Amino acid sequence: MSSRIRNKMAAAVLGVALATGAAPAASLFTATAEAASATTYSKFDTQLIQLINQARLAHGLRPLQIAAGTSDVAHSWSCHLATVRALSHNGALGNDLESHGSRLWTSYDENVGYVARTAGAKRLFRAYMNSPEHRANILDSSVRYIGSWTKVGGHKRYNTIDFVGNRSTSYNTAYGAMRVGC
């Protein structure tokens, strides 16, 4: 791997913590034009991204933008996790991001986790924030783009969040709209 690569894929989240409080403002769901015109995010993933951006703003960081290609990578991996019903990281994440619009990435992070099928996004968000590795990925100041997807498999919701970027730009909007389905 080249020296430009900083890969911090966190360990899988198994524990969950119950979260309470009001839902963040809808403006914290920041989508790029091509992502907004494509596949609609589920209520679960919309709320999860809102919570992530709310946490970033609370720590003086800019909110993340949804990138269609990054969302496709997360979508594909969550489908895999739900099919095998086990947690693991995407060993080809760097290559997948490169072929999905992020050829110029300088850093990427990945969170994978699950909650009970009946649990909400707040519960998964709290579990991520209670894990030092996952929290570090969410609050990584070098990332600008996000893709998140949650897929039900058995009695669980399997989630993948991919973060990509650098301080200027790393995502090519010519990738277009989200394409992946399970």
Tab-separated table of N, CA and C in Angstrom:
chain	number	residue	atom	x	y	z
A	1	MET	N	0.837	-1.177	0.000
A	1	MET	CA	0.000	0.000	0.000
A	1	MET	C	0.883	1.242	0.000
A	2	SER	N	0.444	2.261	-0.721
A	2	SER	CA	1.229	3.480	-0.815
A	2	SER	C	1.104	4.294	0.467
A	3	SER	N	2.003	5.280	0.601
A	3	SER	CA	2.002	6.091	1.805
A	3	SER	C	0.787	7.012	1.878
A	4	ARG	N	0.081	7.227	0.761
A	4	ARG	CA	-1.089	8.096	0.800
A	4	ARG	C	-2.291	7.427	1.460
A	5	ILE	N	-2.180	6.146	1.682
A	5	ILE	CA	-3.313	5.407	2.231
A	5	ILE	C	-3.303	5.461	3.753
A	6	ARG	N	-4.420	5.854	4.311
A	6	ARG	CA	-4.639	5.773	5.744
A	6	ARG	C	-5.970	5.061	5.916
A	7	ASN	N	-5.887	3.830	6.288
A	7	ASN	CA	-7.079	3.003	6.334
A	7	ASN	C	-7.351	2.628	7.778
A	8	LYS	N	-8.474	3.123	8.318
A	8	LYS	CA	-8.834	2.846	9.698
A	8	LYS	C	-10.171	2.146	9.759
A	9	MET	N	-10.206	0.908	9.369
A	9	MET	CA	-11.471	0.189	9.460
A	9	MET	C	-11.627	-0.337	10.880
A	10	ALA	N	-12.695	0.050	11.514
A	10	ALA	CA	-12.912	-0.279	12.918
A	10	ALA	C	-13.453	-1.697	13.082
A	11	ALA	N	-13.312	-2.195	14.287
A	11	ALA	CA	-13.847	-3.514	14.623
A	11	ALA	C	-15.367	-3.476	14.611
A	12	ALA	N	-15.987	-4.606	14.483
A	12	ALA	CA	-17.441	-4.690	14.367
A	12	ALA	C	-18.117	-4.326	15.677
A	13	VAL	N	-19.245	-3.642	15.558
A	13	VAL	CA	-20.031	-3.278	16.732
A	13	VAL	C	-21.010	-4.405	17.030
A	14	LEU	N	-20.984	-4.886	18.238
A	14	LEU	CA	-21.950	-5.896	18.636
A	14	LEU	C	-22.884	-5.381	19.717
A	15	GLY	N	-22.390	-4.518	20.595
A	15	GLY	CA	-23.219	-3.981	21.665
A	15	GLY	C	-24.018	-2.799	21.179
A	16	VAL	N	-25.100	-2.541	21.837
A	16	VAL	CA	-25.907	-1.378	21.504
A	16	VAL	C	-26.257	-0.642	22.777
A	17	ALA	N	-26.524	0.638	22.621
A	17	ALA	CA	-26.951	1.437	23.760
A	17	ALA	C	-28.209	2.190	23.357
A	18	LEU	N	-29.135	2.284	24.229
A	18	LEU	CA	-30.376	2.963	23.938
A	18	LEU	C	-30.152	4.466	23.938
A	19	ALA	N	-30.589	5.113	22.889
A	19	ALA	CA	-30.438	6.559	22.774
A	19	ALA	C	-31.802	7.212	22.923
A	20	THR	N	-31.796	8.403	23.492
A	20	THR	CA	-33.029	9.169	23.604
A	20	THR	C	-32.761	10.575	23.126
A	21	GLY	N	-33.813	11.328	22.942
A	21	GLY	CA	-33.662	12.723	22.535
A	21	GLY	C	-34.384	13.012	21.248
A	22	ALA	N	-34.415	14.276	20.907
A	22	ALA	CA	-35.119	14.719	19.707
A	22	ALA	C	-34.331	14.416	18.455
A	23	ALA	N	-35.025	14.220	17.373
A	23	ALA	CA	-34.379	13.966	16.084
A	23	ALA	C	-33.708	15.241	15.597
A	24	PRO	N	-32.543	15.127	14.951
A	24	PRO	CA	-31.868	16.299	14.439
A	24	PRO	C	-32.620	16.890	13.248
A	25	ALA	N	-32.282	18.114	12.917
A	25	ALA	CA	-32.933	18.798	11.807
A	25	ALA	C	-32.662	18.098	10.488
A	26	ALA	N	-33.626	18.154	9.577
A	26	ALA	CA	-33.494	17.505	8.276
A	26	ALA	C	-32.345	18.083	7.472
A	27	SER	N	-31.948	19.336	7.739
A	27	SER	CA	-30.853	19.957	6.995
A	27	SER	C	-29.522	19.262	7.243
A	28	LEU	N	-29.445	18.419	8.241
A	28	LEU	CA	-28.202	17.701	8.517
A	28	LEU	C	-28.038	16.499	7.606
A	29	PHE	N	-29.017	16.220	6.773
A	29	PHE	CA	-28.925	15.153	5.782
A	29	PHE	C	-28.452	15.818	4.500
A	30	THR	N	-27.141	15.850	4.299
A	30	THR	CA	-26.551	16.564	3.184
A	30	THR	C	-26.284	15.603	2.039
A	31	ALA	N	-26.974	15.817	0.938
A	31	ALA	CA	-26.816	14.943	-0.225
A	31	ALA	C	-26.212	15.714	-1.386
A	32	THR	N	-25.379	15.055	-2.155
A	32	THR	CA	-24.920	15.648	-3.401
A	32	THR	C	-26.068	15.564	-4.386
A	33	ALA	N	-26.043	16.370	-5.426
A	33	ALA	CA	-27.147	16.406	-6.390
A	33	ALA	C	-27.400	15.042	-7.008
A	34	GLU	N	-26.342	14.323	-7.361
A	34	GLU	CA	-26.550	13.028	-8.005
A	34	GLU	C	-27.098	11.989	-7.040
A	35	ALA	N	-26.757	12.071	-5.775
A	35	ALA	CA	-27.304	11.120	-4.805
A	35	ALA	C	-28.774	11.437	-4.546
A	36	ALA	N	-29.098	12.719	-4.479
A	36	ALA	CA	-30.470	13.113	-4.198
A	36	ALA	C	-31.411	12.713	-5.331
A	37	SER	N	-30.903	12.677	-6.552
A	37	SER	CA	-31.760	12.356	-7.683
A	37	SER	C	-31.870	10.853	-7.912
A	38	ALA	N	-31.236	10.080	-7.086
A	38	ALA	CA	-31.183	8.639	-7.309
A	38	ALA	C	-31.999	7.890	-6.269
A	39	THR	N	-31.559	6.697	-5.975
A	39	THR	CA	-32.222	5.837	-5.013
A	39	THR	C	-32.448	6.589	-3.706
A	40	THR	N	-33.613	6.438	-3.155
A	40	THR	CA	-33.961	7.098	-1.913
A	40	THR	C	-33.423	6.304	-0.733
A	41	TYR	N	-32.820	7.021	0.188
A	41	TYR	CA	-32.352	6.387	1.410
A	41	TYR	C	-33.547	5.997	2.274
A	42	SER	N	-33.396	4.927	3.037
A	42	SER	CA	-34.441	4.523	3.971
A	42	SER	C	-34.515	5.538	5.105
A	43	LYS	N	-35.618	5.514	5.827
A	43	LYS	CA	-35.768	6.378	7.001
A	43	LYS	C	-34.648	6.094	8.005
A	44	PHE	N	-34.311	4.823	8.163
A	44	PHE	CA	-33.251	4.410	9.087
A	44	PHE	C	-31.924	5.065	8.701
A	45	ASP	N	-31.520	4.930	7.433
A	45	ASP	CA	-30.228	5.485	7.000
A	45	ASP	C	-30.248	7.008	6.976
A	46	THR	N	-31.374	7.598	6.632
A	46	THR	CA	-31.491	9.056	6.672
A	46	THR	C	-31.247	9.553	8.089
A	47	GLN	N	-31.892	8.921	9.059
A	47	GLN	CA	-31.719	9.336	10.446
A	47	GLN	C	-30.288	9.077	10.922
A	48	LEU	N	-29.689	7.970	10.522
A	48	LEU	CA	-28.319	7.666	10.924
A	48	LEU	C	-27.349	8.736	10.403
A	49	ILE	N	-27.517	9.134	9.155
A	49	ILE	CA	-26.644	10.169	8.595
A	49	ILE	C	-26.908	11.512	9.280
A	50	GLN	N	-28.148	11.817	9.604
A	50	GLN	CA	-28.453	13.040	10.346
A	50	GLN	C	-27.747	13.046	11.699
A	51	LEU	N	-27.794	11.925	12.397
A	51	LEU	CA	-27.137	11.830	13.706
A	51	LEU	C	-25.622	11.981	13.576
A	52	ILE	N	-25.050	11.396	12.551
A	52	ILE	CA	-23.609	11.526	12.313
A	52	ILE	C	-23.248	12.987	12.063
A	53	ASN	N	-24.006	13.651	11.208
A	53	ASN	CA	-23.711	15.049	10.908
A	53	ASN	C	-23.960	15.958	12.106
A	54	GLN	N	-24.951	15.645	12.907
A	54	GLN	CA	-25.188	16.403	14.130
A	54	GLN	C	-23.977	16.278	15.070
A	55	ALA	N	-23.451	15.066	15.215
A	55	ALA	CA	-22.275	14.847	16.071
A	55	ALA	C	-21.065	15.594	15.516
A	56	ARG	N	-20.884	15.566	14.207
A	56	ARG	CA	-19.754	16.269	13.595
A	56	ARG	C	-19.860	17.777	13.840
A	57	LEU	N	-21.052	18.338	13.657
A	57	LEU	CA	-21.238	19.774	13.897
A	57	LEU	C	-20.973	20.130	15.354
A	58	ALA	N	-21.401	19.264	16.262
A	58	ALA	CA	-21.170	19.501	17.691
A	58	ALA	C	-19.684	19.509	18.037
A	59	HIS	N	-18.868	18.887	17.200
A	59	HIS	CA	-17.417	18.845	17.405
A	59	HIS	C	-16.676	19.803	16.469
A	60	GLY	N	-17.400	20.744	15.881
A	60	GLY	CA	-16.783	21.753	15.036
A	60	GLY	C	-16.358	21.258	13.665
A	61	LEU	N	-16.923	20.146	13.217
A	61	LEU	CA	-16.571	19.575	11.908
A	61	LEU	C	-17.691	19.824	10.912
A	62	ARG	N	-17.348	19.906	9.658
A	62	ARG	CA	-18.370	20.081	8.615
A	62	ARG	C	-19.185	18.796	8.459
A	63	PRO	N	-20.450	18.943	8.071
A	63	PRO	CA	-21.258	17.743	7.822
A	63	PRO	C	-20.750	17.022	6.576
A	64	LEU	N	-20.994	15.742	6.535
A	64	LEU	CA	-20.579	14.929	5.391
A	64	LEU	C	-21.634	14.987	4.302
A	65	GLN	N	-21.194	14.885	3.068
A	65	GLN	CA	-22.092	14.840	1.925
A	65	GLN	C	-22.238	13.398	1.468
A	66	ILE	N	-23.445	13.044	1.084
A	66	ILE	CA	-23.679	11.713	0.530
A	66	ILE	C	-23.096	11.691	-0.874
A	67	ALA	N	-22.335	10.653	-1.160
A	67	ALA	CA	-21.785	10.446	-2.495
A	67	ALA	C	-22.408	9.174	-3.063
A	68	ALA	N	-22.935	9.279	-4.259
A	68	ALA	CA	-23.637	8.144	-4.866
A	68	ALA	C	-22.758	6.903	-4.943
A	69	GLY	N	-21.531	7.053	-5.400
A	69	GLY	CA	-20.640	5.904	-5.531
A	69	GLY	C	-20.292	5.278	-4.193
A	70	THR	N	-20.029	6.120	-3.210
A	70	THR	CA	-19.725	5.618	-1.867
A	70	THR	C	-20.940	4.901	-1.295
A	71	SER	N	-22.117	5.419	-1.583
A	71	SER	CA	-23.357	4.761	-1.150
A	71	SER	C	-23.516	3.406	-1.829
A	72	ASP	N	-23.153	3.329	-3.112
A	72	ASP	CA	-23.215	2.045	-3.813
A	72	ASP	C	-22.301	1.013	-3.169
A	73	VAL	N	-21.108	1.437	-2.776
A	73	VAL	CA	-20.155	0.518	-2.135
A	73	VAL	C	-20.730	0.030	-0.805
A	74	ALA	N	-21.265	0.946	0.010
A	74	ALA	CA	-21.863	0.560	1.295
A	74	ALA	C	-23.074	-0.345	1.078
A	75	HIS	N	-23.888	-0.026	0.076
A	75	HIS	CA	-25.074	-0.815	-0.226
A	75	HIS	C	-24.699	-2.257	-0.561
A	76	SER	N	-23.749	-2.390	-1.440
A	76	SER	CA	-23.311	-3.727	-1.854
A	76	SER	C	-22.788	-4.534	-0.666
A	77	TRP	N	-21.999	-3.882	0.191
A	77	TRP	CA	-21.414	-4.607	1.323
A	77	TRP	C	-22.478	-4.981	2.356
A	78	SER	N	-23.439	-4.094	2.597
A	78	SER	CA	-24.518	-4.433	3.538
A	78	SER	C	-25.356	-5.592	3.022
A	79	CYS	N	-25.577	-5.646	1.712
A	79	CYS	CA	-26.296	-6.792	1.130
A	79	CYS	C	-25.522	-8.080	1.389
A	80	HIS	N	-24.195	-8.014	1.237
A	80	HIS	CA	-23.354	-9.178	1.518
A	80	HIS	C	-23.482	-9.595	2.985
A	81	LEU	N	-23.371	-8.625	3.894
A	81	LEU	CA	-23.452	-8.936	5.326
A	81	LEU	C	-24.794	-9.565	5.683
A	82	ALA	N	-25.881	-9.027	5.128
A	82	ALA	CA	-27.208	-9.565	5.428
A	82	ALA	C	-27.376	-10.969	4.864
A	83	THR	N	-26.724	-11.246	3.749
A	83	THR	CA	-26.811	-12.582	3.142
A	83	THR	C	-26.059	-13.611	3.976
A	84	VAL	N	-24.837	-13.267	4.397
A	84	VAL	CA	-24.032	-14.217	5.178
A	84	VAL	C	-24.360	-14.155	6.664
A	85	ARG	N	-25.091	-13.113	7.062
A	85	ARG	CA	-25.512	-12.893	8.453
A	85	ARG	C	-24.336	-12.932	9.424
A	86	ALA	N	-23.304	-12.209	9.027
A	86	ALA	CA	-22.106	-12.078	9.863
A	86	ALA	C	-21.445	-10.745	9.534
A	87	LEU	N	-20.702	-10.214	10.491
A	87	LEU	CA	-19.993	-8.950	10.281
A	87	LEU	C	-18.568	-9.197	9.810
A	88	SER	N	-18.163	-8.412	8.863
A	88	SER	CA	-16.775	-8.384	8.402
A	88	SER	C	-16.587	-7.094	7.632
A	89	HIS	N	-15.337	-6.738	7.417
A	89	HIS	CA	-15.042	-5.535	6.656
A	89	HIS	C	-14.791	-5.885	5.202
A	90	ASN	N	-15.006	-4.912	4.353
A	90	ASN	CA	-14.798	-5.044	2.922
A	90	ASN	C	-13.302	-4.957	2.640
A	91	GLY	N	-12.684	-6.080	2.361
A	91	GLY	CA	-11.250	-6.130	2.098
A	91	GLY	C	-10.840	-5.438	0.816
A	92	ALA	N	-11.785	-5.168	-0.055
A	92	ALA	CA	-11.500	-4.492	-1.321
A	92	ALA	C	-12.019	-3.053	-1.310
A	93	LEU	N	-12.202	-2.477	-0.128
A	93	LEU	CA	-12.834	-1.167	-0.018
A	93	LEU	C	-12.109	-0.090	-0.822
A	94	GLY	N	-10.804	-0.009	-0.723
A	94	GLY	CA	-10.056	1.007	-1.472
A	94	GLY	C	-10.294	0.901	-2.966
A	95	ASN	N	-10.200	-0.309	-3.499
A	95	ASN	CA	-10.448	-0.526	-4.927
A	95	ASN	C	-11.897	-0.228	-5.300
A	96	ASP	N	-12.833	-0.636	-4.433
A	96	ASP	CA	-14.244	-0.375	-4.708
A	96	ASP	C	-14.523	1.124	-4.751
A	97	LEU	N	-13.945	1.874	-3.824
A	97	LEU	CA	-14.143	3.326	-3.824
A	97	LEU	C	-13.560	3.955	-5.087
A	98	GLU	N	-12.388	3.485	-5.491
A	98	GLU	CA	-11.754	4.012	-6.705
A	98	GLU	C	-12.639	3.797	-7.929
A	99	SER	N	-13.268	2.644	-8.036
A	99	SER	CA	-14.095	2.346	-9.205
A	99	SER	C	-15.516	2.904	-9.089
A	100	HIS	N	-15.810	3.558	-7.976
A	100	HIS	CA	-17.142	4.134	-7.761
A	100	HIS	C	-17.063	5.639	-7.510
A	101	GLY	N	-16.154	6.314	-8.205
A	101	GLY	CA	-16.122	7.774	-8.179
A	101	GLY	C	-15.089	8.414	-7.286
A	102	SER	N	-14.348	7.648	-6.504
A	102	SER	CA	-13.382	8.234	-5.574
A	102	SER	C	-11.946	7.828	-5.907
A	103	ARG	N	-11.593	7.985	-7.167
A	103	ARG	CA	-10.243	7.620	-7.610
A	103	ARG	C	-9.166	8.418	-6.874
A	104	LEU	N	-9.485	9.619	-6.425
A	104	LEU	CA	-8.499	10.492	-5.781
A	104	LEU	C	-8.560	10.470	-4.261
A	105	TRP	N	-9.147	9.432	-3.681
A	105	TRP	CA	-9.233	9.409	-2.223
A	105	TRP	C	-7.837	9.437	-1.610
A	106	THR	N	-7.748	10.056	-0.453
A	106	THR	CA	-6.497	10.030	0.315
A	106	THR	C	-6.707	9.350	1.663
A	107	SER	N	-7.958	9.163	2.043
A	107	SER	CA	-8.261	8.440	3.274
A	107	SER	C	-9.648	7.833	3.151
A	108	TYR	N	-9.845	6.758	3.870
A	108	TYR	CA	-11.181	6.181	3.970
A	108	TYR	C	-11.290	5.433	5.276
A	109	ASP	N	-12.507	5.330	5.737
A	109	ASP	CA	-12.822	4.622	6.978
A	109	ASP	C	-14.068	3.793	6.713
A	110	GLU	N	-14.267	2.777	7.512
A	110	GLU	CA	-15.472	1.958	7.382
A	110	GLU	C	-15.962	1.530	8.750
A	111	ASN	N	-17.253	1.690	8.973
A	111	ASN	CA	-17.917	1.141	10.152
A	111	ASN	C	-18.897	0.087	9.668
A	112	VAL	N	-18.894	-1.060	10.310
A	112	VAL	CA	-19.909	-2.077	10.080
A	112	VAL	C	-20.479	-2.472	11.434
A	113	GLY	N	-21.769	-2.724	11.454
A	113	GLY	CA	-22.403	-3.113	12.700
A	113	GLY	C	-23.794	-3.633	12.443
A	114	TYR	N	-24.432	-4.071	13.505
A	114	TYR	CA	-25.819	-4.487	13.384
A	114	TYR	C	-26.551	-4.210	14.680
A	115	VAL	N	-27.856	-4.121	14.545
A	115	VAL	CA	-28.758	-4.018	15.682
A	115	VAL	C	-29.919	-4.959	15.394
A	116	ALA	N	-30.731	-5.165	16.397
A	116	ALA	CA	-31.935	-5.975	16.201
A	116	ALA	C	-32.793	-5.348	15.110
A	117	ARG	N	-33.482	-6.184	14.402
A	117	ARG	CA	-34.326	-5.729	13.290
A	117	ARG	C	-35.318	-4.659	13.725
A	118	THR	N	-35.773	-4.710	14.960
A	118	THR	CA	-36.756	-3.753	15.466
A	118	THR	C	-36.126	-2.494	16.058
A	119	ALA	N	-34.808	-2.455	16.170
A	119	ALA	CA	-34.131	-1.289	16.756
A	119	ALA	C	-34.055	-0.147	15.749
A	120	GLY	N	-33.939	1.049	16.271
A	120	GLY	CA	-33.866	2.231	15.429
A	120	GLY	C	-32.441	2.692	15.185
A	121	ALA	N	-32.334	3.709	14.347
A	121	ALA	CA	-31.031	4.267	13.981
A	121	ALA	C	-30.307	4.878	15.184
A	122	LYS	N	-31.060	5.437	16.118
A	122	LYS	CA	-30.425	6.023	17.302
A	122	LYS	C	-29.643	4.972	18.083
A	123	ARG	N	-30.177	3.779	18.154
A	123	ARG	CA	-29.510	2.708	18.899
A	123	ARG	C	-28.180	2.341	18.235
A	124	LEU	N	-28.178	2.206	16.918
A	124	LEU	CA	-26.932	1.891	16.217
A	124	LEU	C	-25.947	3.051	16.322
A	125	PHE	N	-26.430	4.281	16.181
A	125	PHE	CA	-25.562	5.450	16.306
A	125	PHE	C	-24.889	5.473	17.675
A	126	ARG	N	-25.650	5.244	18.733
A	126	ARG	CA	-25.074	5.228	20.095
A	126	ARG	C	-24.018	4.125	20.226
A	127	ALA	N	-24.280	2.973	19.651
A	127	ALA	CA	-23.292	1.891	19.704
A	127	ALA	C	-22.016	2.312	18.985
A	128	TYR	N	-22.148	2.924	17.822
A	128	TYR	CA	-20.962	3.418	17.104
A	128	TYR	C	-20.225	4.468	17.937
A	129	MET	N	-20.947	5.395	18.523
A	129	MET	CA	-20.293	6.463	19.294
A	129	MET	C	-19.674	5.951	20.591
A	130	ASN	N	-20.167	4.840	21.122
A	130	ASN	CA	-19.589	4.259	22.335
A	130	ASN	C	-18.363	3.394	22.050
A	131	SER	N	-18.054	3.180	20.792
A	131	SER	CA	-16.861	2.433	20.390
A	131	SER	C	-15.796	3.440	19.959
A	132	PRO	N	-14.637	3.463	20.615
A	132	PRO	CA	-13.613	4.464	20.260
A	132	PRO	C	-13.222	4.449	18.778
A	133	GLU	N	-13.115	3.274	18.179
A	133	GLU	CA	-12.717	3.188	16.772
A	133	GLU	C	-13.791	3.744	15.846
A	134	HIS	N	-15.035	3.387	16.103
A	134	HIS	CA	-16.136	3.863	15.273
A	134	HIS	C	-16.352	5.365	15.451
A	135	ARG	N	-16.253	5.812	16.693
A	135	ARG	CA	-16.380	7.249	16.988
A	135	ARG	C	-15.306	8.036	16.239
A	136	ALA	N	-14.078	7.519	16.235
A	136	ALA	CA	-12.985	8.196	15.529
A	136	ALA	C	-13.284	8.309	14.038
A	137	ASN	N	-13.885	7.277	13.457
A	137	ASN	CA	-14.245	7.334	12.042
A	137	ASN	C	-15.313	8.394	11.796
A	138	ILE	N	-16.321	8.442	12.643
A	138	ILE	CA	-17.401	9.417	12.496
A	138	ILE	C	-16.871	10.841	12.630
A	139	LEU	N	-15.912	11.043	13.528
A	139	LEU	CA	-15.385	12.381	13.790
A	139	LEU	C	-14.061	12.647	13.079
A	140	ASP	N	-13.729	11.870	12.082
A	140	ASP	CA	-12.494	12.056	11.310
A	140	ASP	C	-12.607	13.342	10.488
A	141	SER	N	-11.736	14.298	10.765
A	141	SER	CA	-11.815	15.591	10.083
A	141	SER	C	-11.370	15.528	8.630
A	142	SER	N	-10.722	14.455	8.220
A	142	SER	CA	-10.225	14.382	6.840
A	142	SER	C	-11.259	13.862	5.846
A	143	VAL	N	-12.374	13.330	6.325
A	143	VAL	CA	-13.363	12.805	5.386
A	143	VAL	C	-14.402	13.856	5.048
A	144	ARG	N	-14.921	13.772	3.817
A	144	ARG	CA	-15.925	14.724	3.336
A	144	ARG	C	-17.190	14.045	2.854
A	145	TYR	N	-17.093	12.771	2.492
A	145	TYR	CA	-18.219	12.084	1.854
A	145	TYR	C	-18.589	10.841	2.645
A	146	ILE	N	-19.854	10.463	2.510
A	146	ILE	CA	-20.365	9.316	3.248
A	146	ILE	C	-21.286	8.498	2.347
A	147	GLY	N	-21.288	7.218	2.595
A	147	GLY	CA	-22.272	6.312	2.025
A	147	GLY	C	-22.686	5.379	3.140
A	148	SER	N	-23.966	5.202	3.327
A	148	SER	CA	-24.464	4.316	4.377
A	148	SER	C	-25.588	3.490	3.802
A	149	TRP	N	-25.636	2.239	4.204
A	149	TRP	CA	-26.758	1.401	3.797
A	149	TRP	C	-27.015	0.370	4.869
A	150	THR	N	-28.273	0.102	5.128
A	150	THR	CA	-28.677	-0.883	6.122
A	150	THR	C	-29.613	-1.870	5.441
A	151	LYS	N	-29.342	-3.149	5.669
A	151	LYS	CA	-30.114	-4.222	5.040
A	151	LYS	C	-30.516	-5.233	6.108
A	152	VAL	N	-31.758	-5.629	6.088
A	152	VAL	CA	-32.252	-6.629	7.034
A	152	VAL	C	-31.834	-8.014	6.571
A	153	GLY	N	-31.339	-8.791	7.515
A	153	GLY	CA	-30.999	-10.188	7.295
A	153	GLY	C	-31.378	-10.955	8.555
A	154	GLY	N	-32.340	-11.843	8.454
A	154	GLY	CA	-32.793	-12.564	9.650
A	154	GLY	C	-33.439	-11.588	10.622
A	155	HIS	N	-32.995	-11.618	11.862
A	155	HIS	CA	-33.560	-10.761	12.905
A	155	HIS	C	-32.704	-9.530	13.165
A	156	LYS	N	-31.818	-9.194	12.227
A	156	LYS	CA	-30.903	-8.063	12.438
A	156	LYS	C	-30.934	-7.102	11.256
A	157	ARG	N	-30.531	-5.867	11.548
A	157	ARG	CA	-30.269	-4.860	10.524
A	157	ARG	C	-28.753	-4.743	10.430
A	158	TYR	N	-28.184	-5.060	9.270
A	158	TYR	CA	-26.747	-4.968	9.042
A	158	TYR	C	-26.455	-3.635	8.361
A	159	ASN	N	-25.485	-2.914	8.902
A	159	ASN	CA	-25.166	-1.583	8.400
A	159	ASN	C	-23.705	-1.468	8.008
A	160	THR	N	-23.487	-0.761	6.911
A	160	THR	CA	-22.142	-0.369	6.485
A	160	THR	C	-22.152	1.132	6.277
A	161	ILE	N	-21.171	1.794	6.855
A	161	ILE	CA	-20.955	3.214	6.604
A	161	ILE	C	-19.542	3.343	6.062
A	162	ASP	N	-19.426	3.913	4.868
A	162	ASP	CA	-18.123	4.184	4.272
A	162	ASP	C	-17.908	5.686	4.245
A	163	PHE	N	-16.744	6.091	4.693
A	163	PHE	CA	-16.345	7.490	4.730
A	163	PHE	C	-15.156	7.638	3.787
A	164	VAL	N	-15.128	8.698	2.998
A	164	VAL	CA	-14.021	8.882	2.060
A	164	VAL	C	-13.718	10.364	1.908
A	165	GLY	N	-12.443	10.656	1.648
A	165	GLY	CA	-12.140	12.044	1.333
A	165	GLY	C	-10.747	12.486	1.669
A	166	ASN	N	-10.620	13.763	1.609
A	166	ASN	CA	-9.452	14.512	2.053
A	166	ASN	C	-9.921	15.925	2.310
A	167	ARG	N	-9.024	16.817	2.617
A	167	ARG	CA	-9.431	18.170	2.998
A	167	ARG	C	-9.989	18.996	1.844
A	168	SER	N	-9.704	18.659	0.611
A	168	SER	CA	-10.256	19.438	-0.501
A	168	SER	C	-11.375	18.652	-1.181
A	169	THR	N	-11.042	17.763	-2.088
A	169	THR	CA	-12.063	16.958	-2.749
A	169	THR	C	-11.474	15.625	-3.156
A	170	SER	N	-12.313	14.628	-3.265
A	170	SER	CA	-11.852	13.313	-3.695
A	170	SER	C	-12.935	12.574	-4.462
A	171	TYR	N	-14.103	13.186	-4.597
A	171	TYR	CA	-15.210	12.479	-5.228
A	171	TYR	C	-15.520	13.101	-6.574
A	172	ASN	N	-15.629	12.269	-7.598
A	172	ASN	CA	-15.928	12.724	-8.948
A	172	ASN	C	-17.427	12.565	-9.198
A	173	THR	N	-18.128	13.680	-9.322
A	173	THR	CA	-19.578	13.625	-9.504
A	173	THR	C	-19.983	13.059	-10.856
A	174	ALA	N	-19.032	12.874	-11.761
A	174	ALA	CA	-19.346	12.260	-13.058
A	174	ALA	C	-19.778	10.797	-12.888
A	175	TYR	N	-19.562	10.210	-11.705
A	175	TYR	CA	-19.996	8.839	-11.452
A	175	TYR	C	-21.505	8.707	-11.702
A	176	GLY	N	-22.245	9.754	-11.364
A	176	GLY	CA	-23.690	9.745	-11.592
A	176	GLY	C	-24.471	9.282	-10.390
A	177	ALA	N	-25.681	8.820	-10.643
A	177	ALA	CA	-26.610	8.433	-9.596
A	177	ALA	C	-26.286	7.060	-9.022
A	178	MET	N	-26.862	6.774	-7.859
A	178	MET	CA	-26.681	5.462	-7.235
A	178	MET	C	-27.198	4.390	-8.182
A	179	ARG	N	-26.511	3.246	-8.208
A	179	ARG	CA	-26.825	2.188	-9.162
A	179	ARG	C	-27.093	0.835	-8.521
A	180	VAL	N	-26.539	0.565	-7.370
A	180	VAL	CA	-26.531	-0.772	-6.810
A	180	VAL	C	-27.858	-1.144	-6.158
A	181	GLY	N	-28.251	-2.363	-6.353
A	181	GLY	CA	-29.360	-2.967	-5.641
A	181	GLY	C	-28.934	-4.342	-5.189
A	182	CYS	N	-29.610	-4.880	-4.228
A	182	CYS	CA	-29.247	-6.223	-3.755
A	182	CYS	C	-29.712	-7.272	-4.738
